[in-house]
Coordinates of C-alpha atoms (C1' of nucleotides) in Angstrom, one line a residue:
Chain A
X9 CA 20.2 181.9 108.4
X10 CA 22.3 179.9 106.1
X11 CA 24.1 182.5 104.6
X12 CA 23.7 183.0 100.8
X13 CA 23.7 179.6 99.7
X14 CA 24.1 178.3 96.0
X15 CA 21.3 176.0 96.4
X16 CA 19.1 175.3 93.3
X17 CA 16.5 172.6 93.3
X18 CA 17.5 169.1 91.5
X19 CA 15.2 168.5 88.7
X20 CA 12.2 165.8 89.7
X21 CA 11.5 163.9 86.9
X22 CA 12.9 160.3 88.4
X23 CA 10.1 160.8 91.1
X24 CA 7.6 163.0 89.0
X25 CA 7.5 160.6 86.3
X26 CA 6.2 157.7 88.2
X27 CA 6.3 154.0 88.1
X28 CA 8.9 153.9 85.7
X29 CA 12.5 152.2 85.2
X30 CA 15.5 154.4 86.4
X31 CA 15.3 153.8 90.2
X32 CA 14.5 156.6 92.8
X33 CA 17.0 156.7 95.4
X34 CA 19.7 154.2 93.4
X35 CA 22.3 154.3 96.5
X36 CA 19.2 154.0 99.4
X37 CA 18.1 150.9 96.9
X38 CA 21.7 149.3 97.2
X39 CA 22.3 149.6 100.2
X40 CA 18.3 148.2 101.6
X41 CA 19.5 145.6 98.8
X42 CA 22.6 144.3 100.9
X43 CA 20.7 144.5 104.0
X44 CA 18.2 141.8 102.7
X45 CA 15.5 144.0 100.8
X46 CA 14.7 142.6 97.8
X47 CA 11.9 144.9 96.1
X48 CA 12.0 148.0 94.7
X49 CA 11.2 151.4 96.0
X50 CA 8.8 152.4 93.7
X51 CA 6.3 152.2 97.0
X52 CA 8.0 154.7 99.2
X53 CA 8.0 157.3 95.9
X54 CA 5.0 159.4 97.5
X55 CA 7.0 160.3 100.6
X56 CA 9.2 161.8 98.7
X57 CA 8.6 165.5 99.3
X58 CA 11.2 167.2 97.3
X59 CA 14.8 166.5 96.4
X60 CA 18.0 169.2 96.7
X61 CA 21.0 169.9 95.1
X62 CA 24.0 171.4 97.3
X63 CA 26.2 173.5 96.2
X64 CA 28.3 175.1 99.4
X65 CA 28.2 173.8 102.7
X66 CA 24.8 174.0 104.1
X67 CA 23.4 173.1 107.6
X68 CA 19.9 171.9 108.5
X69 CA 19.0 173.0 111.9
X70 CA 16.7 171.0 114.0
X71 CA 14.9 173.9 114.9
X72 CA 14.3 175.9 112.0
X73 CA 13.9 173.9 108.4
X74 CA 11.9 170.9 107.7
X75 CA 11.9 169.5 111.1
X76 CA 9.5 167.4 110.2
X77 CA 11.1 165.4 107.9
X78 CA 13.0 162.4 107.4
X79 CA 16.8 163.2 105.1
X80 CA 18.2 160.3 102.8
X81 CA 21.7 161.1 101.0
X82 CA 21.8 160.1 98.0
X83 CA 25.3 161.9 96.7
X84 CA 28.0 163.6 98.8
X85 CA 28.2 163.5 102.9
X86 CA 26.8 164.8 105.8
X87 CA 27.1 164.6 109.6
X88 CA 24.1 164.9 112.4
X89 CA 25.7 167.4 115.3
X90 CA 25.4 168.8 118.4
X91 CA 26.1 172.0 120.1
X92 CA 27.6 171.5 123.9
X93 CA 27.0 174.0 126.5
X94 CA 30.2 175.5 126.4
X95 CA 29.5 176.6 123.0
X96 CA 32.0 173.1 121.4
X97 CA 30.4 171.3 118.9
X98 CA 30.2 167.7 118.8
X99 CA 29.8 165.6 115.4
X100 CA 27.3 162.6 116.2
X101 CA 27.8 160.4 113.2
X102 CA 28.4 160.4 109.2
X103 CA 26.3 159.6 106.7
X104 CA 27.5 158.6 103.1
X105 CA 25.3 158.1 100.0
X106 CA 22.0 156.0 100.5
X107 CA 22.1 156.6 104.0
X108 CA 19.4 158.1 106.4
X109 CA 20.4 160.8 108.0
X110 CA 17.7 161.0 111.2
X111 CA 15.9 157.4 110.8
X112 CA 15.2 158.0 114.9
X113 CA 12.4 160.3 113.5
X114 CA 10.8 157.8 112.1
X115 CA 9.4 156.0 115.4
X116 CA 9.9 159.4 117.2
X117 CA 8.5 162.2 115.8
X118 CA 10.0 164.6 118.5
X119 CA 14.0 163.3 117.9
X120 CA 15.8 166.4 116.4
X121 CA 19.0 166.7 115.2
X122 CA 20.9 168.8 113.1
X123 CA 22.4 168.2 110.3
X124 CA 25.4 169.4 107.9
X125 CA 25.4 168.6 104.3
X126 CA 29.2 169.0 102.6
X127 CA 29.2 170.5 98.8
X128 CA 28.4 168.8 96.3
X129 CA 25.4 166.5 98.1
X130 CA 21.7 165.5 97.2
X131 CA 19.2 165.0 99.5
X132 CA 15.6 163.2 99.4
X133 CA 13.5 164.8 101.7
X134 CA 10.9 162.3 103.2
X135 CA 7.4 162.9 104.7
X136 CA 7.5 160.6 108.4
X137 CA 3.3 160.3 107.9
X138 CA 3.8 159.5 104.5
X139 CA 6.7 156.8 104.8
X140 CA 4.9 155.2 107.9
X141 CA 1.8 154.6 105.3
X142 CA 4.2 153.3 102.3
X143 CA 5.9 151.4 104.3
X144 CA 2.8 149.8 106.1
X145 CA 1.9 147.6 103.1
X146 CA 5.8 147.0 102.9
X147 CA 7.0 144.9 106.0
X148 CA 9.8 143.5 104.6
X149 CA 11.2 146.7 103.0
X150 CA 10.7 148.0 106.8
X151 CA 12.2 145.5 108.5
X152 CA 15.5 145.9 106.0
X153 CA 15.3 149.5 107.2
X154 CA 15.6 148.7 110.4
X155 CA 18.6 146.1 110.0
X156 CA 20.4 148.5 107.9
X157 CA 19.7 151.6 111.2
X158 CA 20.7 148.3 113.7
X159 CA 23.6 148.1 111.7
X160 CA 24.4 152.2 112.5
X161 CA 23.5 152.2 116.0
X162 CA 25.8 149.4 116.6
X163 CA 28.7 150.8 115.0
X164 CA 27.7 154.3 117.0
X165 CA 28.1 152.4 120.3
X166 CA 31.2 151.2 119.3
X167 CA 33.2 154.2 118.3
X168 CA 31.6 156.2 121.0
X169 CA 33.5 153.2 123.7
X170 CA 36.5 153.6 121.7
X171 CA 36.1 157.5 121.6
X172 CA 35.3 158.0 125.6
X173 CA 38.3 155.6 126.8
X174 CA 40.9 155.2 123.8
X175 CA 43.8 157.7 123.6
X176 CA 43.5 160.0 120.6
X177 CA 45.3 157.6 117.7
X178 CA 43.1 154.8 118.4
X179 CA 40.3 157.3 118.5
X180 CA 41.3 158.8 115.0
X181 CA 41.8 155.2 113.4
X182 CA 38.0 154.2 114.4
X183 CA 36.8 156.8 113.0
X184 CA 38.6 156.1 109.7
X185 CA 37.8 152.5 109.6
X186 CA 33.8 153.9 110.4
X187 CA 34.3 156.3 107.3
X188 CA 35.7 153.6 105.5
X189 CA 33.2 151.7 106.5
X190 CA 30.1 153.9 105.6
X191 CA 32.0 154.7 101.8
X192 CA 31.8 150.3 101.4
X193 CA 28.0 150.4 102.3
X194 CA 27.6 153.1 100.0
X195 CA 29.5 150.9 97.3
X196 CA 32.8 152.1 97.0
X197 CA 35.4 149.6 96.2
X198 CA 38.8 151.4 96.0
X199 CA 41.4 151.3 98.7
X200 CA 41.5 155.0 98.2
X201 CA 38.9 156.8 100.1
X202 CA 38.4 161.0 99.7
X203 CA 38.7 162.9 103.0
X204 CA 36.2 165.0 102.3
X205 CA 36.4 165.8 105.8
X206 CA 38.3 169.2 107.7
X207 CA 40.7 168.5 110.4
X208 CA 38.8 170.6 112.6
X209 CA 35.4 168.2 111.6
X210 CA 37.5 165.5 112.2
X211 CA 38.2 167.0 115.8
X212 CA 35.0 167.7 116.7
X213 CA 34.1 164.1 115.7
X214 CA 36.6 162.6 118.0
X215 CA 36.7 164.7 121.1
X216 CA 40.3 166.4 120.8
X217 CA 41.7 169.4 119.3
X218 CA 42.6 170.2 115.6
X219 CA 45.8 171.0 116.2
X220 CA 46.3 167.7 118.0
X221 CA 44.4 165.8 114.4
X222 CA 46.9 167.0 112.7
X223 CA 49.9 166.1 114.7
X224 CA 48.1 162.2 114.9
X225 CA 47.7 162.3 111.7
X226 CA 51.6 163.0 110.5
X227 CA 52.3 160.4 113.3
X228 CA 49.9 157.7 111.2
X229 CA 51.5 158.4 108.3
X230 CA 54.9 158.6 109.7
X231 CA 54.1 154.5 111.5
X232 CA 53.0 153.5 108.2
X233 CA 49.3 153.0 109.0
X234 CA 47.8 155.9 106.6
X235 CA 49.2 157.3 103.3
X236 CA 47.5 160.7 102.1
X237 CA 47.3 162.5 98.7
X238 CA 45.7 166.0 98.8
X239 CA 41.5 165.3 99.2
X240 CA 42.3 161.0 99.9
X241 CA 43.1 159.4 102.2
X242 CA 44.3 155.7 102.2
X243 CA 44.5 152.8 104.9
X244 CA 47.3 150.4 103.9
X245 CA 46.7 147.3 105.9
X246 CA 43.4 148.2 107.6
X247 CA 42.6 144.7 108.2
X248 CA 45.5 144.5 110.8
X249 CA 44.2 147.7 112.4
X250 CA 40.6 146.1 112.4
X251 CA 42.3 143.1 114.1
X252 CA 44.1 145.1 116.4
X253 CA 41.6 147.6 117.7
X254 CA 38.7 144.9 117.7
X255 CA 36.6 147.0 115.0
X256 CA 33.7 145.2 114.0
X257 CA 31.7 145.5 110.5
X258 CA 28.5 145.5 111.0
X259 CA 26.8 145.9 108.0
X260 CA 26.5 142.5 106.4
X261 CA 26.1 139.0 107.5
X262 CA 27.7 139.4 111.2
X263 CA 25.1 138.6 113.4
X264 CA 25.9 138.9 116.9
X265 CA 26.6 141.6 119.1
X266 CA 28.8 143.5 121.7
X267 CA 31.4 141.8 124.1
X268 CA 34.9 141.3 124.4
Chain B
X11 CA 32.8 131.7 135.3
X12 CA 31.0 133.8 138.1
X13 CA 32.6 132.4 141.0
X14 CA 31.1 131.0 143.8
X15 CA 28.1 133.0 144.1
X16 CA 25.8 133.3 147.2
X17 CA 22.8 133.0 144.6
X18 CA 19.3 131.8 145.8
X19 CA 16.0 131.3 144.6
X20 CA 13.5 134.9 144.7
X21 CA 10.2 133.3 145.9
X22 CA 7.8 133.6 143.1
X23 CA 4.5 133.7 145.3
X24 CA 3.7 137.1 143.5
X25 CA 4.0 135.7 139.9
X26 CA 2.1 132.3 140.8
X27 CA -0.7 133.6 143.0
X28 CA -2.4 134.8 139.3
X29 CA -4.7 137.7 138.6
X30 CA -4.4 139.2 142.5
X31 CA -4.0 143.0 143.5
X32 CA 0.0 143.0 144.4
X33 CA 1.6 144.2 141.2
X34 CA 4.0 142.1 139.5
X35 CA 7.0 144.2 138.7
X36 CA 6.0 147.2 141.1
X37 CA 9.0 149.6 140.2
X38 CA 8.6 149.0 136.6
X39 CA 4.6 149.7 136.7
X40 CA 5.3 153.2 138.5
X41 CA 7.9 153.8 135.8
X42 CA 5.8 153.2 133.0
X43 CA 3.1 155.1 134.5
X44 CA 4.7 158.0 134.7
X45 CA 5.9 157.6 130.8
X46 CA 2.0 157.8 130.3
X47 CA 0.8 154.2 130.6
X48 CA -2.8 153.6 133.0
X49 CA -3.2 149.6 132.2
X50 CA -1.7 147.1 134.7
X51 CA 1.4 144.5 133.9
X52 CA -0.8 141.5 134.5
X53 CA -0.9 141.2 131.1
X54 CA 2.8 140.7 130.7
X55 CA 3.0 138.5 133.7
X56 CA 3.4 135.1 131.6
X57 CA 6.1 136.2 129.9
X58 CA 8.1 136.4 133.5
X59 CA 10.6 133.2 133.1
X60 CA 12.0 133.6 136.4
X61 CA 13.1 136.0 139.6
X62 CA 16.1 136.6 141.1
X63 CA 17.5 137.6 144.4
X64 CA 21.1 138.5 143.8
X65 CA 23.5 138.3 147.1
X66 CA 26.6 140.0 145.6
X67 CA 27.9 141.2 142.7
X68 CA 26.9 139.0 139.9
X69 CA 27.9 139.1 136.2
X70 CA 25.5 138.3 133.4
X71 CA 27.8 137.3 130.2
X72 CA 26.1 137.8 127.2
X73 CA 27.3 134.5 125.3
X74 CA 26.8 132.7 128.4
X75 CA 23.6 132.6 130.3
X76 CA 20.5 133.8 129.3
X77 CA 21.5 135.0 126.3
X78 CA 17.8 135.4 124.7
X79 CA 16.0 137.0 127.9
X80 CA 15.2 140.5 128.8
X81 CA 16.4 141.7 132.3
X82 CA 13.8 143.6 134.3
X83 CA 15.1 144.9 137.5
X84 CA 13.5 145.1 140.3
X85 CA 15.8 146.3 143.4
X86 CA 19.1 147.4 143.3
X87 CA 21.5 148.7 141.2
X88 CA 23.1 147.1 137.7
X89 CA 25.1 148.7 134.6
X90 CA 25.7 147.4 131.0
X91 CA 29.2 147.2 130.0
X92 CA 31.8 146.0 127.2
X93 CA 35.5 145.0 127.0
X94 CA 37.8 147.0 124.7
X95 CA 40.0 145.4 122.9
X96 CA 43.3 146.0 125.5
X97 CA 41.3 144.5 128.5
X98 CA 40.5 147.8 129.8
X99 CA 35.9 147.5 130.7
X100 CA 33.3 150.2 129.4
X101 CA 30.4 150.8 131.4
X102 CA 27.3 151.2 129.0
X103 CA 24.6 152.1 131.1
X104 CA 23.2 152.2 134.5
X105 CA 20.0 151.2 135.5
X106 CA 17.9 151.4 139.1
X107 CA 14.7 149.4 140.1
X108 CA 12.1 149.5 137.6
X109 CA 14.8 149.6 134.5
X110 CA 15.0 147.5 131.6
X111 CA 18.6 146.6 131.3
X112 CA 18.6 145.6 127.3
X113 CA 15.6 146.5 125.9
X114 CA 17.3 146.9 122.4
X115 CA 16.7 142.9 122.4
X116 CA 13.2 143.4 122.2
X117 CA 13.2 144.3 118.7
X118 CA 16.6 143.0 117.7
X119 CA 17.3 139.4 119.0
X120 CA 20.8 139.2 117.8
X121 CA 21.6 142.0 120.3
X122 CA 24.0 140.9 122.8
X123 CA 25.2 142.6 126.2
X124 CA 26.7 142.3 129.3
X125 CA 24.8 143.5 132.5
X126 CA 26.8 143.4 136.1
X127 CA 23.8 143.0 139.0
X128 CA 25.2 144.9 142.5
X129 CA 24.9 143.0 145.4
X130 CA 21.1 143.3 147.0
X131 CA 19.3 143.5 143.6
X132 CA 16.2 141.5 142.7
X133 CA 15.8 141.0 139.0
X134 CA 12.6 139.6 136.7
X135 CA 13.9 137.4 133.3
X136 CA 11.8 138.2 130.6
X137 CA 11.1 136.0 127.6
X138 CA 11.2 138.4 124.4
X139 CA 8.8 136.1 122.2
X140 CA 6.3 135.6 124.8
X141 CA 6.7 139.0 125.7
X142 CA 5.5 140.2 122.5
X143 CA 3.0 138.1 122.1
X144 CA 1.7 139.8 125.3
X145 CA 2.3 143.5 123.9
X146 CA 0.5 142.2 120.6
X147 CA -2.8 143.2 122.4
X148 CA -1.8 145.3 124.9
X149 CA -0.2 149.0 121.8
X150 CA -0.3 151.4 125.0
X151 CA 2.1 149.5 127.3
X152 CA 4.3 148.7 124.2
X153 CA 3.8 152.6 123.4
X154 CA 4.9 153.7 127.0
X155 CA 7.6 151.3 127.5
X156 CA 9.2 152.7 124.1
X157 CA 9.1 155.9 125.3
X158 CA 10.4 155.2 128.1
X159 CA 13.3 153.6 126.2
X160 CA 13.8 156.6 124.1
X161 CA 14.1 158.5 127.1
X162 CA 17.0 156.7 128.2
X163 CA 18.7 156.6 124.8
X164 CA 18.8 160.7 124.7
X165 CA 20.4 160.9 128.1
X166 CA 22.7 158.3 126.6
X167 CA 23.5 160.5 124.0
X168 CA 23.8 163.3 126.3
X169 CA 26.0 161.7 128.7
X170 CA 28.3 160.5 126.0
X171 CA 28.8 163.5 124.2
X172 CA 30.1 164.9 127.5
X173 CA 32.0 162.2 128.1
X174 CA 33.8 162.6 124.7
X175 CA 34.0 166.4 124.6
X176 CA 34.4 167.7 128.2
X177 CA 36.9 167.6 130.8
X178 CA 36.5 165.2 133.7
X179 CA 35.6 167.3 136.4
X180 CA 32.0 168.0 133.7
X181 CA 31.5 163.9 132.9
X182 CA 32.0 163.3 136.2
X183 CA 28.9 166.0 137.4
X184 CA 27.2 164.2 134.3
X185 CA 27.1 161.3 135.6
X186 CA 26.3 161.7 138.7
X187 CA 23.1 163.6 137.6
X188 CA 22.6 160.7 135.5
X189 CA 22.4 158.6 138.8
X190 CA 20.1 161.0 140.3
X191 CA 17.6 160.8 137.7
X192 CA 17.6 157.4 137.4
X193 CA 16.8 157.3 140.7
X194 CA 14.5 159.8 140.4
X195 CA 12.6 157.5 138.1
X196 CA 12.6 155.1 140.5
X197 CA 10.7 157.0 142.6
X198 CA 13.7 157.9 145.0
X199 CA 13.0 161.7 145.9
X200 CA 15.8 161.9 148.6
X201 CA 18.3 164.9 147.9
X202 CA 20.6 162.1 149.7
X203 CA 21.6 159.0 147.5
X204 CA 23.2 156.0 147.8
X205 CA 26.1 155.8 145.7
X206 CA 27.0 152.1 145.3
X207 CA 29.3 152.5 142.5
X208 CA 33.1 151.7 143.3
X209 CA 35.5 154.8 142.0
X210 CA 36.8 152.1 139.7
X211 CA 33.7 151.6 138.2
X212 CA 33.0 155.6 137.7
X213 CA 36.5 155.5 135.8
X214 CA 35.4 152.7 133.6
X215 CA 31.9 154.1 133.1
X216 CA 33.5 157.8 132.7
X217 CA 36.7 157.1 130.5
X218 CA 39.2 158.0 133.5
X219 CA 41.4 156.4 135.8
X220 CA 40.4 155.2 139.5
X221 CA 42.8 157.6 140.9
X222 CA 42.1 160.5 138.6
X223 CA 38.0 159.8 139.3
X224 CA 39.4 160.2 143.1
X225 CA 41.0 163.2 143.0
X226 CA 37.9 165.0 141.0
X227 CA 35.8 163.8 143.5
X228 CA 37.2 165.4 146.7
X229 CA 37.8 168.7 144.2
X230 CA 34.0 168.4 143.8
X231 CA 33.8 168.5 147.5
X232 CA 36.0 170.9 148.0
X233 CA 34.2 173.4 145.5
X234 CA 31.0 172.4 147.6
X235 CA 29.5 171.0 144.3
X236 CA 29.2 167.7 146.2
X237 CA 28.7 166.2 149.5
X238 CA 29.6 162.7 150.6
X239 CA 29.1 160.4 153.4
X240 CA 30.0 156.8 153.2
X241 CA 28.0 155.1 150.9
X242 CA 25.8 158.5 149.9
X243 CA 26.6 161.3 148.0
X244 CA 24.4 164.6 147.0
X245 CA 24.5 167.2 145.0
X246 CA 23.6 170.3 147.0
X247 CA 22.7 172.8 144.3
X248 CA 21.9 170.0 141.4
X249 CA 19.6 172.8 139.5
X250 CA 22.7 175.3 139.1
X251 CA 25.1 172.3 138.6
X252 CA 22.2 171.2 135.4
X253 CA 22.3 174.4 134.5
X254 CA 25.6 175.1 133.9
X255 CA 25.8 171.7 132.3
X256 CA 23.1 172.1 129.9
X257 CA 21.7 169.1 131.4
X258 CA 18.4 167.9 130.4
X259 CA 15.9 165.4 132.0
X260 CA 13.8 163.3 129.1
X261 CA 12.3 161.1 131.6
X262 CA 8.8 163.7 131.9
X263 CA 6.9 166.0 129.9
X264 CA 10.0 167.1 128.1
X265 CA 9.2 166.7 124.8
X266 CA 11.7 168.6 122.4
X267 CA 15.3 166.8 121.7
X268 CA 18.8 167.4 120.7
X269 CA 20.3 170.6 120.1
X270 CA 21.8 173.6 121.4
Chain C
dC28 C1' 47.1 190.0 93.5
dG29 C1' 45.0 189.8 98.1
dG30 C1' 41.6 187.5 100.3
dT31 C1' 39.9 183.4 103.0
dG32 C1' 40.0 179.0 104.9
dC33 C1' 42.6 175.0 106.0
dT34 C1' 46.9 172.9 107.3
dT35 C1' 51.2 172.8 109.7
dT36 C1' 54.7 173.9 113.3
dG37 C1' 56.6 175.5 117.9
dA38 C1' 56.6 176.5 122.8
dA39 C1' 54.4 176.5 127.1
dG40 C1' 51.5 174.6 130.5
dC41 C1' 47.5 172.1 132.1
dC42 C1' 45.2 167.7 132.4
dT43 C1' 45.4 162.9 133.1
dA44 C1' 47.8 158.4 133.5
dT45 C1' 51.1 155.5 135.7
dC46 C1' 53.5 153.6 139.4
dA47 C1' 54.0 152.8 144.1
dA48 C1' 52.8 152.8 148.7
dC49 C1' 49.7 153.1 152.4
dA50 C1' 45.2 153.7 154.9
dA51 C1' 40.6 152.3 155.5
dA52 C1' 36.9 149.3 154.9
dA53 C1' 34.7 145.1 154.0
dG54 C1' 34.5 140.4 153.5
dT55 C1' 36.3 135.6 155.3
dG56 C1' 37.3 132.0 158.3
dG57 C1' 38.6 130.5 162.6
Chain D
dC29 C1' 34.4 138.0 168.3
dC30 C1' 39.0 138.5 166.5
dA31 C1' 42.7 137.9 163.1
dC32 C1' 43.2 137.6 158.5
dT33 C1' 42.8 138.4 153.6
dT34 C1' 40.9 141.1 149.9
dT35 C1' 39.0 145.0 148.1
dT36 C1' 38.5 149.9 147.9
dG37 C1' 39.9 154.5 148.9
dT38 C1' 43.7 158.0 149.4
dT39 C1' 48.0 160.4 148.5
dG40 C1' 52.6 161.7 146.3
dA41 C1' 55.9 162.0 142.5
dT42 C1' 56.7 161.6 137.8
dA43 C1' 56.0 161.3 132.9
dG44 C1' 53.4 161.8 128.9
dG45 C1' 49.2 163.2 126.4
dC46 C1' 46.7 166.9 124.9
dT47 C1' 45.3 171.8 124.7
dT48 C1' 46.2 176.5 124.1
dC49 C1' 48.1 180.4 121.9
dA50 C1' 50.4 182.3 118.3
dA51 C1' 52.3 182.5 113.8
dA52 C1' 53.5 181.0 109.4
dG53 C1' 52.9 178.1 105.1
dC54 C1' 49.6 176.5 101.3
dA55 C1' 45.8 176.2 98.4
dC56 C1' 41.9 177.8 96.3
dC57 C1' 39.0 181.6 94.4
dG58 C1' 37.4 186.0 93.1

DNA sequence: CGGTGCTTTGAAGCCTATCAACAAAAGTGG
DNA sequence: CCACTTTTGTTGATAGGCTTCAAAGCACCG
């Protein structure tokens, strides 16, 4: 089903050999680490099922593979989708290192979804039985969990406003700031940011057409808001954007919610 | 800030009179009965601040009033919804009697939103601390009212993949079997419905114009997917119309999720 | 070198918004 | 109850946004 993939299994020793230094899931450990947790995650090692390597672009499908378990990213990227009845398929959200990629499963055990992994990613595969005993003795690591995923949700409902009634250059800007955005969480620093992305993801993403990404795009460029180098992308004064299209950072200390 | 509203007291005879047989919250019990629950809502009934009769339409701001309580409506008709950052309104959510109209508080206090009550809608505020302390004892009903919730989070999901993806004449057909079913759950089982909604309020909700929601409309009608008479609409063949759409309904027995 | 996948560009046409005006309905005050 | 104001619904003309179809340019890789 997923064609011939190049996809050899990542050696286990940081979860094989036990209680020890080096840190399972460093990125997932960061990120919980900004959003208040402050132990380690030595506790949540025996939910750890197995852990991949990928080489080519590789889907998961909610129906088929491991639908049982819970996906953190800890290299790479990867997107949760959606096929539409007319056969158009609709990208849900992205997911940069240390993130979860289906947390709903967690509390739900019959939320699918499925999910796309670009090249060059690792995955932890989680047991949900497994995590929910871990994490039982663990409140506070649970509760970070859960700011971190409030965190996500928000910044869901807020591009998906901005996606339903913005016209398509405000559309395509959120969803830049968002990957922005998810790269910070996941520690990156630099201005420059790689697109890892295809225009035609990037369509799918925002509702509209790849020819019509493209076009945007060149117009961004062209007004000064985006500068591009072949893989990067790079958002010269996104603060003014942020100010001008109200986008909202929810991952650290801001603490209330939606309005105008 | 809301006008001069025509706002008077709900009498709160069935809330004070104690343990007796009239339910409190009637709407909400049958909802969460059929999302699995047996038990009765006396249990929850101290956590009731207050009731509300609403004479017309009547804002709730988030930073204003109220900001801490959960909204449990009772009769009527409300909807969630947030500015954009040029002025123009997004309509979150709808909800019909029985409905919680921001749950996500519940579990996340700093969760703010604005809920709009239509005119003729009776509404029970909710303490979220006392209502815990209720659910504390009482796993089942907090079981059943979260699946109810996850219920109504897919069909978000649903809807607003449509509404990003598809053409108008297809978000509009989505949401008006969103409005079916939720009064479906409501224990409405009429093929005719009250629609109560202004066309201004279907553009805001859908991501169109008020005169572009009009002209879908009467195509609807003209293509006998839709009927109307003032203040009621139906959908004479709804099952071809969800069929075509790919629609799904989470509110029953449907247990599987997202995909195609 | 020829594939393959992604990007870019052009032209045509549909979809949707905007503006403006009016009809219908509903609320308001006498 | 009627006259009045305000809101909501309806319709036309026009312009711009976005999609579709088609083709060509580029980059990467075997």
């Amino acid at each position: 089903m997923a064609g011939r993939a190049v996809q050899k299994e990542f050696d286990d020793r940081s979860a094989s050999i036990g209680s020890a230094d080096p840190p399972i899931l460093p990125h997932f450990e960061r990120r919980l680490a900004s959003a208040g947790n402050k132990a380690s995650l030595t506790s949540i090692a025996p939910a750890i099922v197995s852990r991949r390597s990928i080489g080519t672009l590789q889907p998961v499908w909610a129906d088929v593979e491991n639908r049982q378990s819970i996906y953190v990213l800890e290299e790479g990227l990867a997107y949760s989708f959606t096929f539409l009845p007319g056969g158009k398929r609709h990208i849900d959200d992205i997911y940069g290192p240390g993130a979860i990629c289906n947390w709903a499963r967690f509390g739900s055990p019959e939320y699918k979804c499925n999910i796309m992994l670009k090249p060059n990613s690792r995955v932890a595969i989680l047991d949900p039985a497994r995590l929910q005993d871990a994490l039982k003795d663990n409140l506070n690591l649970l509760m970070a969990i859960q700011r971190h995923e409030l965190a996500r949700t928000l910044r869901i409902s807020q591009r998906v406003r901005a996606l339903i009634s913005l016209p398509a250059p405000h559309r395509l800007a959120i969803f830049l700031l968002d990957l922005r955005e998810e790269y910070h969480l996941s520690g990156h620093r630099e201005s420059w940011l790689p697109l890892v992305f295809t225009q035609e993801e990037m369509a799918d993403l925002a509702g509209m057409t790849e020819v019509h990404v493209n076009r945007t795009l060149s117009k961004m460029v062209d007004a000064g808001e985006l500068e591009r180098r072949p893989g990067m992308y790079c958002l010269p004064n996104a603060d003014r954007l942020e100010r001008q299209l109200g986008y909202r950072r929810f991952g650290k200390g801001h603490s209330d919610a939606s309005h105008a």
